[in-house]
Amino acid sequence: MTRVFVVDDHDVVRIGLAALINAEADLEVVGEAATRRQAVARVAATRPDVVVLDVRLPDGSGIDACRDIRGRDPGIRCLILTAFDDDVASRAAVLAGASGYVLKDIRGERLVEGIRRVAGGESLLTPLLASRVATSLGLDRGDPAARALTTRERQVLDLISRGLTNRQIGEHLDLAEKTVKNYVSGVLSKLGMERRTQAAVFGVELQRQEGSSTVRIRPAAPGTLAG
């Protein structure tokens, strides 16, 4: 059972989302909130697997709430759900550690699918969003430093792009968590980056250019998730 927390200041939207999610046999809404402050406190108490957050809240933004939530517990996944396709907001969501950024006109079954995928550790970054974020961050896909990554470092970068934690990467590659941490530091150093989220965006873009199937992300049709 995947535990989901819903954050939206509109009662009708929040209740509708909760009903949609609870209708699935493998998903369960364990809490709701209408403000950023409520969200941070209640998520800490309920410890869900995935938090679905609206961008605009009365006392701040869902993106700030995402940053707060993941700062306390990086194992919790956040999916930003908004009515606005905003470059600045989508970039901020990625930097805050969100696993996806989708519009409210998405079909219900696609949203449910997205929640399952996020819970499984996948990133829902579309190639378009990854490209926009990479451009806004000034990431150079042609940087020779990317070609300097070892095979193991590239594997780690690919798994970072999927949103996996160091522990999950260690389990996937049969490495100690401390060893993974060292590899992550090496990847960031070679790429000249400071943040893990920058590396994740870079990895998605790199795979898109190379046509890699390691992270299965395809362009999304309007109103749908990637993949």
mmCIF file of N, CA and C in Angstrom, residues 76-147:
data_model
loop_
_atom_site.group_PDB
_atom_site.id
_atom_site.type_symbol
_atom_site.label_atom_id
_atom_site.label_comp_id
_atom_site.label_asym_id
_atom_site.label_seq_id
_atom_site.Cartn_x
_atom_site.Cartn_y
_atom_site.Cartn_z
ATOM 1 N N ILE A 76 10.836 10.808 1.382
ATOM 2 C CA ILE A 76 9.474 11.154 0.975
ATOM 3 C C ILE A 76 9.519 11.809 -0.402
ATOM 4 N N ARG A 77 8.702 11.310 -1.331
ATOM 5 C CA ARG A 77 8.652 11.855 -2.687
ATOM 6 C C ARG A 77 7.586 12.941 -2.787
ATOM 7 N N CYS A 78 7.864 13.960 -3.578
ATOM 8 C CA CYS A 78 6.912 15.049 -3.758
ATOM 9 C C CYS A 78 6.546 15.197 -5.228
ATOM 10 N N LEU A 79 5.252 15.340 -5.491
ATOM 11 C CA LEU A 79 4.733 15.541 -6.842
ATOM 12 C C LEU A 79 3.982 16.871 -6.851
ATOM 13 N N ILE A 80 4.480 17.830 -7.615
ATOM 14 C CA ILE A 80 3.866 19.152 -7.686
ATOM 15 C C ILE A 80 2.733 19.130 -8.707
ATOM 16 N N LEU A 81 1.556 19.551 -8.281
ATOM 17 C CA LEU A 81 0.367 19.587 -9.138
ATOM 18 C C LEU A 81 -0.129 21.027 -9.188
ATOM 19 N N THR A 82 -0.185 21.614 -10.386
ATOM 20 C CA THR A 82 -0.517 23.027 -10.490
ATOM 21 C C THR A 82 -1.346 23.327 -11.731
ATOM 22 N N ALA A 83 -2.020 24.456 -11.706
ATOM 23 C CA ALA A 83 -2.810 24.891 -12.857
ATOM 24 C C ALA A 83 -1.978 25.753 -13.793
ATOM 25 N N PHE A 84 -0.744 26.058 -13.407
ATOM 26 C CA PHE A 84 0.075 27.010 -14.163
ATOM 27 C C PHE A 84 1.347 26.353 -14.697
ATOM 28 N N ASP A 85 1.562 26.467 -16.020
ATOM 29 C CA ASP A 85 2.777 25.959 -16.658
ATOM 30 C C ASP A 85 3.791 27.090 -16.651
ATOM 31 N N ASP A 86 4.559 27.179 -15.577
ATOM 32 C CA ASP A 86 5.437 28.311 -15.317
ATOM 33 C C ASP A 86 6.888 27.844 -15.295
ATOM 34 N N ASP A 87 7.736 28.427 -16.149
ATOM 35 C CA ASP A 87 9.148 28.033 -16.207
ATOM 36 C C ASP A 87 9.852 28.232 -14.875
ATOM 37 N N VAL A 88 9.599 29.373 -14.241
ATOM 38 C CA VAL A 88 10.260 29.674 -12.969
ATOM 39 C C VAL A 88 9.843 28.673 -11.899
ATOM 40 N N ALA A 89 8.538 28.383 -11.836
ATOM 41 C CA ALA A 89 8.038 27.451 -10.828
ATOM 42 C C ALA A 89 8.539 26.028 -11.087
ATOM 43 N N SER A 90 8.560 25.609 -12.347
ATOM 44 C CA SER A 90 9.019 24.251 -12.646
ATOM 45 C C SER A 90 10.494 24.100 -12.306
ATOM 46 N N ARG A 91 11.295 25.118 -12.586
ATOM 47 C CA ARG A 91 12.715 25.087 -12.235
ATOM 48 C C ARG A 91 12.881 25.011 -10.728
ATOM 49 N N ALA A 92 12.102 25.835 -10.010
ATOM 50 C CA ALA A 92 12.190 25.849 -8.547
ATOM 51 C C ALA A 92 11.764 24.510 -7.964
ATOM 52 N N ALA A 93 10.758 23.876 -8.582
ATOM 53 C CA ALA A 93 10.286 22.571 -8.095
ATOM 54 C C ALA A 93 11.377 21.519 -8.203
ATOM 55 N N VAL A 94 12.085 21.524 -9.325
ATOM 56 C CA VAL A 94 13.181 20.559 -9.508
ATOM 57 C C VAL A 94 14.275 20.795 -8.484
ATOM 58 N N LEU A 95 14.635 22.055 -8.279
ATOM 59 C CA LEU A 95 15.689 22.382 -7.322
ATOM 60 C C LEU A 95 15.269 22.065 -5.886
ATOM 61 N N ALA A 96 13.965 22.085 -5.634
ATOM 62 C CA ALA A 96 13.474 21.754 -4.291
ATOM 63 C C ALA A 96 13.441 20.247 -4.056
ATOM 64 N N GLY A 97 13.697 19.469 -5.104
ATOM 65 C CA GLY A 97 13.746 18.019 -4.946
ATOM 66 C C GLY A 97 12.470 17.295 -5.351
ATOM 67 N N ALA A 98 11.559 17.999 -6.048
ATOM 68 C CA ALA A 98 10.328 17.346 -6.483
ATOM 69 C C ALA A 98 10.631 16.280 -7.527
ATOM 70 N N SER A 99 9.874 15.191 -7.489
ATOM 71 C CA SER A 99 10.061 14.106 -8.458
ATOM 72 C C SER A 99 9.264 14.326 -9.728
ATOM 73 N N GLY A 100 8.382 15.314 -9.716
ATOM 74 C CA GLY A 100 7.583 15.581 -10.904
ATOM 75 C C GLY A 100 6.829 16.888 -10.758
ATOM 76 N N TYR A 101 6.401 17.445 -11.897
ATOM 77 C CA TYR A 101 5.680 18.708 -11.954
ATOM 78 C C TYR A 101 4.623 18.543 -13.046
ATOM 79 N N VAL A 102 3.348 18.427 -12.659
ATOM 80 C CA VAL A 102 2.295 18.150 -13.636
ATOM 81 C C VAL A 102 1.155 19.151 -13.493
ATOM 82 N N LEU A 103 0.417 19.326 -14.587
ATOM 83 C CA LEU A 103 -0.686 20.284 -14.613
ATOM 84 C C LEU A 103 -1.995 19.649 -14.153
ATOM 85 N N LYS A 104 -2.890 20.477 -13.626
ATOM 86 C CA LYS A 104 -4.148 19.978 -13.065
ATOM 87 C C LYS A 104 -5.120 19.467 -14.123
ATOM 88 N N ASP A 105 -4.837 19.738 -15.411
ATOM 89 C CA ASP A 105 -5.731 19.193 -16.429
ATOM 90 C C ASP A 105 -5.334 17.771 -16.829
ATOM 91 N N ILE A 106 -4.415 17.196 -16.086
ATOM 92 C CA ILE A 106 -4.012 15.814 -16.330
ATOM 93 C C ILE A 106 -5.186 14.868 -16.074
ATOM 94 N N ARG A 107 -5.269 13.792 -16.843
ATOM 95 C CA ARG A 107 -6.335 12.815 -16.632
ATOM 96 C C ARG A 107 -6.101 12.062 -15.331
ATOM 97 N N GLY A 108 -7.194 11.691 -14.676
ATOM 98 C CA GLY A 108 -7.106 11.048 -13.371
ATOM 99 C C GLY A 108 -6.253 9.800 -13.352
ATOM 100 N N GLU A 109 -6.432 8.945 -14.379
ATOM 101 C CA GLU A 109 -5.673 7.691 -14.396
ATOM 102 C C GLU A 109 -4.173 7.937 -14.575
ATOM 103 N N ARG A 110 -3.820 9.030 -15.273
ATOM 104 C CA ARG A 110 -2.411 9.360 -15.465
ATOM 105 C C ARG A 110 -1.799 9.907 -14.184
ATOM 106 N N LEU A 111 -2.589 10.653 -13.411
ATOM 107 C CA LEU A 111 -2.102 11.146 -12.136
ATOM 108 C C LEU A 111 -1.842 9.985 -11.185
ATOM 109 N N VAL A 112 -2.766 9.047 -11.131
ATOM 110 C CA VAL A 112 -2.603 7.867 -10.284
ATOM 111 C C VAL A 112 -1.355 7.082 -10.696
ATOM 112 N N GLU A 113 -1.166 6.936 -11.999
ATOM 113 C CA GLU A 113 0.016 6.250 -12.511
ATOM 114 C C GLU A 113 1.283 7.004 -12.085
ATOM 115 N N GLY A 114 1.222 8.328 -12.161
ATOM 116 C CA GLY A 114 2.364 9.137 -11.769
ATOM 117 C C GLY A 114 2.718 8.967 -10.302
ATOM 118 N N ILE A 115 1.704 8.892 -9.452
ATOM 119 C CA ILE A 115 1.941 8.690 -8.023
ATOM 120 C C ILE A 115 2.641 7.356 -7.797
ATOM 121 N N ARG A 116 2.194 6.319 -8.492
ATOM 122 C CA ARG A 116 2.835 5.004 -8.350
ATOM 123 C C ARG A 116 4.293 5.048 -8.805
ATOM 124 N N ARG A 117 4.538 5.721 -9.907
ATOM 125 C CA ARG A 117 5.896 5.784 -10.439
ATOM 126 C C ARG A 117 6.811 6.585 -9.523
ATOM 127 N N VAL A 118 6.315 7.683 -9.001
ATOM 128 C CA VAL A 118 7.103 8.491 -8.067
ATOM 129 C C VAL A 118 7.406 7.690 -6.807
ATOM 130 N N ALA A 119 6.408 6.968 -6.313
ATOM 131 C CA ALA A 119 6.607 6.134 -5.124
ATOM 132 C C ALA A 119 7.670 5.072 -5.379
ATOM 133 N N GLY A 120 7.768 4.614 -6.640
ATOM 134 C CA GLY A 120 8.754 3.599 -7.004
ATOM 135 C C GLY A 120 10.134 4.159 -7.248
ATOM 136 N N GLY A 121 10.304 5.467 -7.069
ATOM 137 C CA GLY A 121 11.626 6.068 -7.215
ATOM 138 C C GLY A 121 11.900 6.702 -8.556
ATOM 139 N N GLU A 122 10.907 6.724 -9.458
ATOM 140 C CA GLU A 122 11.124 7.318 -10.765
ATOM 141 C C GLU A 122 10.995 8.838 -10.728
ATOM 142 N N SER A 123 11.657 9.478 -11.684
ATOM 143 C CA SER A 123 11.495 10.911 -11.895
ATOM 144 C C SER A 123 10.540 11.109 -13.053
ATOM 145 N N LEU A 124 9.595 12.043 -12.929
ATOM 146 C CA LEU A 124 8.632 12.311 -13.990
ATOM 147 C C LEU A 124 9.011 13.544 -14.794
ATOM 148 N N LEU A 125 10.293 13.900 -14.776
ATOM 149 C CA LEU A 125 10.743 15.020 -15.580
ATOM 150 C C LEU A 125 10.583 14.687 -17.062
ATOM 151 N N THR A 126 9.835 15.505 -17.792
ATOM 152 C CA THR A 126 9.756 15.320 -19.235
ATOM 153 C C THR A 126 11.046 15.861 -19.855
ATOM 154 N N PRO A 127 11.409 15.393 -21.039
ATOM 155 C CA PRO A 127 12.592 15.937 -21.702
ATOM 156 C C PRO A 127 12.514 17.450 -21.873
ATOM 157 N N LEU A 128 11.307 17.970 -22.153
ATOM 158 C CA LEU A 128 11.144 19.407 -22.332
ATOM 159 C C LEU A 128 11.469 20.151 -21.050
ATOM 160 N N LEU A 129 10.929 19.663 -19.917
ATOM 161 C CA LEU A 129 11.185 20.315 -18.639
ATOM 162 C C LEU A 129 12.655 20.210 -18.276
ATOM 163 N N ALA A 130 13.251 19.035 -18.463
ATOM 164 C CA ALA A 130 14.675 18.859 -18.163
ATOM 165 C C ALA A 130 15.518 19.825 -18.985
ATOM 166 N N SER A 131 15.147 19.974 -20.269
ATOM 167 C CA SER A 131 15.893 20.874 -21.144
ATOM 168 C C SER A 131 15.770 22.320 -20.688
ATOM 169 N N ARG A 132 14.541 22.720 -20.297
ATOM 170 C CA ARG A 132 14.330 24.093 -19.841
ATOM 171 C C ARG A 132 15.116 24.372 -18.568
ATOM 172 N N VAL A 133 15.085 23.418 -17.646
ATOM 173 C CA VAL A 133 15.800 23.605 -16.387
ATOM 174 C C VAL A 133 17.300 23.621 -16.631
ATOM 175 N N ALA A 134 17.779 22.706 -17.481
ATOM 176 C CA ALA A 134 19.209 22.661 -17.788
ATOM 177 C C ALA A 134 19.669 23.982 -18.386
ATOM 178 N N THR A 135 18.859 24.541 -19.280
ATOM 179 C CA THR A 135 19.207 25.816 -19.905
ATOM 180 C C THR A 135 19.228 26.939 -18.887
ATOM 181 N N SER A 136 18.222 26.974 -18.015
ATOM 182 C CA SER A 136 18.143 28.048 -17.017
ATOM 183 C C SER A 136 19.272 27.962 -16.001
ATOM 184 N N LEU A 137 19.780 26.747 -15.772
ATOM 185 C CA LEU A 137 20.898 26.562 -14.828
ATOM 186 C C LEU A 137 22.250 26.716 -15.510
ATOM 187 N N GLY A 138 22.241 26.868 -16.820
ATOM 188 C CA GLY A 138 23.493 27.016 -17.542
ATOM 189 C C GLY A 138 24.295 25.730 -17.613
ATOM 190 N N LEU A 139 23.611 24.578 -17.613
ATOM 191 C CA LEU A 139 24.317 23.300 -17.675
ATOM 192 C C LEU A 139 24.710 23.010 -19.121
ATOM 193 N N ASP A 140 25.968 22.673 -19.326
ATOM 194 C CA ASP A 140 26.495 22.420 -20.661
ATOM 195 C C ASP A 140 26.620 20.930 -20.905
ATOM 196 N N ARG A 141 25.717 20.378 -21.729
ATOM 197 C CA ARG A 141 25.728 18.941 -21.989
ATOM 198 C C ARG A 141 26.975 18.498 -22.747
ATOM 199 N N GLY A 142 27.636 19.462 -23.428
ATOM 200 C CA GLY A 142 28.823 19.110 -24.182
ATOM 201 C C GLY A 142 30.105 19.235 -23.380
ATOM 202 N N ASP A 143 29.984 19.518 -22.108
ATOM 203 C CA ASP A 143 31.158 19.669 -21.256
ATOM 204 C C ASP A 143 31.982 18.382 -21.260
ATOM 205 N N PRO A 144 33.292 18.479 -21.529
ATOM 206 C CA PRO A 144 34.155 17.288 -21.524
ATOM 207 C C PRO A 144 34.133 16.560 -20.185
ATOM 208 N N ALA A 145 33.773 17.282 -19.112
ATOM 209 C CA ALA A 145 33.729 16.649 -17.785
ATOM 210 C C ALA A 145 32.742 15.492 -17.769
ATOM 211 N N ALA A 146 31.660 15.597 -18.548
ATOM 212 C CA ALA A 146 30.670 14.521 -18.592
ATOM 213 C C ALA A 146 31.281 13.257 -19.170
ATOM 214 N N ARG A 147 32.150 13.417 -20.160
ATOM 215 C CA ARG A 147 32.800 12.261 -20.769
ATOM 216 C C ARG A 147 33.892 11.690 -19.875
#
